[in-house]
Coordinates of C-alpha atoms and ligand atoms in Angstrom, one line a residue:
M1 CA -80.7 -129.1 -47.0
C2 CA -79.1 -132.3 -45.9
P3 CA -75.3 -132.7 -46.4
N4 CA -74.5 -135.1 -49.2
I5 CA -73.1 -137.7 -46.8
E6 CA -75.6 -138.6 -44.1
R7 CA -74.4 -139.4 -40.6
P8 CA -75.5 -142.3 -38.5
V9 CA -77.9 -141.2 -35.8
N10 CA -78.6 -142.6 -32.4
V11 CA -82.1 -142.2 -31.0
A12 CA -82.6 -142.8 -27.3
P13 CA -84.8 -141.2 -24.5
E14 CA -81.8 -139.2 -23.3
S15 CA -80.7 -138.0 -26.7
I16 CA -84.0 -136.8 -28.3
S17 CA -82.8 -133.2 -28.4
E18 CA -79.7 -134.3 -30.3
F19 CA -81.9 -136.1 -32.9
I20 CA -84.2 -133.2 -33.4
S21 CA -81.3 -130.7 -33.7
Q22 CA -80.2 -132.6 -36.8
C23 CA -81.2 -131.9 -40.4
S24 CA -85.0 -132.2 -40.0
T25 CA -88.4 -131.1 -41.2
H26 CA -90.3 -129.7 -38.2
T27 CA -94.1 -129.8 -38.1
V28 CA -96.1 -128.3 -35.3
R29 CA -99.8 -129.2 -34.9
R30 CA -101.8 -126.8 -32.7
G31 CA -105.5 -126.8 -31.8
K32 CA -106.3 -124.7 -34.8
D33 CA -104.8 -127.2 -37.1
M34 CA -107.0 -130.0 -35.8
A35 CA -110.5 -128.5 -36.5
G36 CA -113.0 -131.2 -36.8
F37 CA -110.9 -134.0 -35.3
Y38 CA -112.1 -133.7 -31.7
I39 CA -115.7 -133.6 -30.6
E40 CA -114.8 -130.5 -28.5
E41 CA -112.3 -128.3 -30.2
P42 CA -109.0 -127.8 -28.4
D43 CA -107.6 -124.4 -27.5
E44 CA -106.5 -122.8 -30.9
D45 CA -103.0 -122.0 -29.8
S46 CA -102.2 -125.1 -27.7
V47 CA -99.5 -127.3 -29.2
I48 CA -100.9 -130.8 -29.5
Y49 CA -97.9 -132.5 -31.1
E50 CA -94.7 -131.8 -33.0
V51 CA -93.0 -134.0 -35.6
Y52 CA -89.3 -133.9 -36.5
E53 CA -88.4 -135.8 -39.6
L54 CA -84.9 -136.7 -40.6
E55 CA -84.4 -136.1 -44.3
S56 CA -82.7 -138.9 -46.1
S57 CA -81.9 -139.8 -49.7
G58 CA -82.3 -143.5 -48.8
H59 CA -85.2 -146.0 -48.6
I60 CA -85.9 -145.5 -44.9
K61 CA -87.1 -142.4 -43.0
L62 CA -87.1 -141.6 -39.3
A63 CA -89.3 -139.3 -37.5
V64 CA -89.7 -138.4 -33.8
T65 CA -93.2 -137.3 -32.6
I66 CA -93.5 -135.4 -29.4
M67 CA -97.1 -135.4 -28.1
K68 CA -98.1 -133.0 -25.3
Q69 CA -100.1 -134.2 -22.4
G70 CA -103.6 -132.8 -22.4
K71 CA -107.2 -133.2 -23.4
A72 CA -109.8 -131.5 -25.6
G73 CA -113.0 -131.9 -23.6
N74 CA -112.6 -135.5 -22.3
E75 CA -110.6 -136.7 -25.3
Y76 CA -106.9 -137.2 -24.9
F77 CA -104.5 -135.3 -27.2
M78 CA -104.1 -137.3 -30.4
T79 CA -102.5 -137.1 -33.8
K80 CA -104.5 -136.6 -37.0
G81 CA -103.9 -140.2 -38.1
H82 CA -103.4 -141.4 -41.6
Y83 CA -103.2 -144.2 -44.0
H84 CA -100.0 -144.5 -46.1
E85 CA -100.4 -143.5 -49.7
D86 CA -98.4 -146.5 -50.6
E87 CA -100.6 -149.4 -49.5
R88 CA -97.6 -151.7 -49.2
A89 CA -95.9 -149.5 -46.7
G90 CA -95.8 -150.7 -43.1
E91 CA -94.2 -148.9 -40.2
V92 CA -92.6 -149.5 -36.8
Y93 CA -93.0 -147.2 -33.8
F94 CA -90.6 -147.3 -30.9
G95 CA -91.7 -145.8 -27.6
L96 CA -89.1 -143.3 -26.1
K97 CA -90.9 -141.5 -23.3
G98 CA -94.3 -141.5 -21.6
K99 CA -97.3 -143.7 -22.4
G100 CA -99.4 -143.8 -25.6
L101 CA -102.1 -145.7 -27.2
L102 CA -102.0 -146.6 -30.8
L103 CA -105.4 -146.8 -32.6
L104 CA -105.4 -148.8 -35.8
Q105 CA -108.0 -149.5 -38.4
T106 CA -108.4 -150.8 -41.9
K107 CA -110.6 -149.5 -44.8
E108 CA -112.7 -152.7 -44.3
G109 CA -113.5 -151.6 -40.7
Q110 CA -111.2 -153.8 -38.6
T111 CA -109.9 -152.0 -35.6
D112 CA -107.1 -152.7 -33.1
E113 CA -105.3 -150.8 -30.4
M114 CA -102.1 -151.2 -28.4
E115 CA -100.2 -149.4 -25.7
L116 CA -96.8 -148.1 -26.4
T117 CA -94.4 -147.2 -23.7
S118 CA -90.7 -146.5 -23.5
G119 CA -88.6 -149.4 -24.6
A120 CA -91.4 -151.1 -26.5
A121 CA -92.1 -151.3 -30.3
A122 CA -95.3 -151.6 -32.3
S123 CA -95.7 -152.8 -35.8
I124 CA -98.2 -151.1 -38.1
P125 CA -98.8 -153.5 -41.0
P126 CA -99.5 -152.2 -44.5
G127 CA -103.1 -151.0 -45.0
W128 CA -103.7 -150.0 -41.4
A129 CA -104.5 -146.3 -40.6
H130 CA -102.7 -145.3 -37.4
R131 CA -103.3 -142.6 -34.8
S132 CA -101.4 -142.0 -31.6
V133 CA -103.0 -140.8 -28.3
N134 CA -101.1 -139.5 -25.3
I135 CA -102.7 -141.3 -22.3
G136 CA -99.8 -140.7 -19.9
E137 CA -99.0 -138.0 -17.3
E138 CA -96.2 -136.4 -19.4
D139 CA -95.1 -135.9 -23.0
F140 CA -95.5 -139.1 -25.1
V141 CA -92.5 -139.4 -27.5
F142 CA -91.9 -142.1 -30.1
L143 CA -89.7 -142.8 -33.1
A144 CA -91.3 -143.9 -36.3
V145 CA -89.4 -145.8 -39.0
Y146 CA -91.0 -146.2 -42.4
P147 CA -90.3 -146.5 -46.1
A148 CA -89.4 -143.1 -47.7
T149 CA -92.1 -143.8 -50.3
A150 CA -94.9 -144.3 -47.7
G151 CA -96.6 -140.9 -48.0
H152 CA -99.5 -139.7 -45.8
D153 CA -103.1 -140.0 -46.8
Y154 CA -105.1 -137.9 -44.4
G155 CA -108.2 -137.6 -46.6
A156 CA -110.2 -140.7 -45.4
I157 CA -109.6 -139.8 -41.7
E158 CA -110.4 -136.1 -42.2
K159 CA -113.7 -137.2 -43.8
H160 CA -114.8 -140.1 -41.7
G161 CA -112.7 -139.9 -38.5
F162 CA -111.6 -143.0 -36.6
L163 CA -114.1 -145.6 -35.5
K164 CA -112.8 -145.4 -31.9
R165 CA -112.0 -142.5 -29.6
V166 CA -110.0 -142.4 -26.4
V167 CA -111.7 -140.5 -23.6
E168 CA -111.2 -140.0 -19.9
M169 CA -113.9 -141.8 -17.8
D170 CA -113.6 -142.0 -14.0
G171 CA -110.1 -140.6 -14.3
K172 CA -108.9 -143.3 -16.7
P173 CA -108.5 -143.7 -20.4
R174 CA -111.2 -145.7 -22.1
V175 CA -111.5 -146.6 -25.8
V176 CA -115.1 -146.0 -26.9
Ligands
LIG201 C1 -95.3 -141.2 -40.4 C2 -95.5 -141.6 -39.0 C3 -95.4 -140.5 -38.0 C4 -96.6 -139.5 -38.0 C5 -96.6 -138.5 -36.8 C6 -97.8 -137.5 -36.8 O1 -95.6 -142.3 -41.3 O2 -96.7 -142.4 -38.8 O3 -94.2 -139.8 -38.1 O4 -96.6 -138.8 -39.2 O5 -96.7 -139.3 -35.6 O6 -99.0 -138.1 -37.1 P1 -99.9 -137.6 -38.3 O7 -101.0 -138.6 -38.4 O8 -100.3 -136.2 -38.0 O9 -99.0 -137.7 -39.5
LIG202 ZN1 -97.4 -143.5 -40.7

């Protein structure tokens, strides 16, 4: 449980371990937790990504995601991806380490993608599903800031997947 009085927290590339050592929810996604997400299933026990969420009684939540570098077949390691349950909830990602690609799509079939590297931010408007992909040579780490009421809706993605995938072709990431 969190203490009653929350403390301010600094999140920087060099202080990630400090952030994750604070009052947090810790989720580990391994290959076996991602059945059906990749065309070729990843190794069951391999850690794909970890999420550390800072509990808060306020309106804003913070979470750090640490994505491992690796591939399942020719697909780069990625998160499950989700819509927010609250359709009015947007989100901002801040790149802390490594290099990622953010895949975005709406229920109407619009798609977008953007790179996220250390020191950059990306805005996810309300109504856009979002999935992160590690396309770099090391861990990809980012901070997510979102309304505490956002919630995760994984159902549509679990059923239909994302319209685009990120695969390695000729040694480089390609969105297909
Ligand atoms: C929460 C935010 C992130 C993700 C995390 C894991 O709104 O977008 O903290 O939860 O990157 O992704 P996913 O799709 O497995 O929740
Ligand atoms: Zn989100």
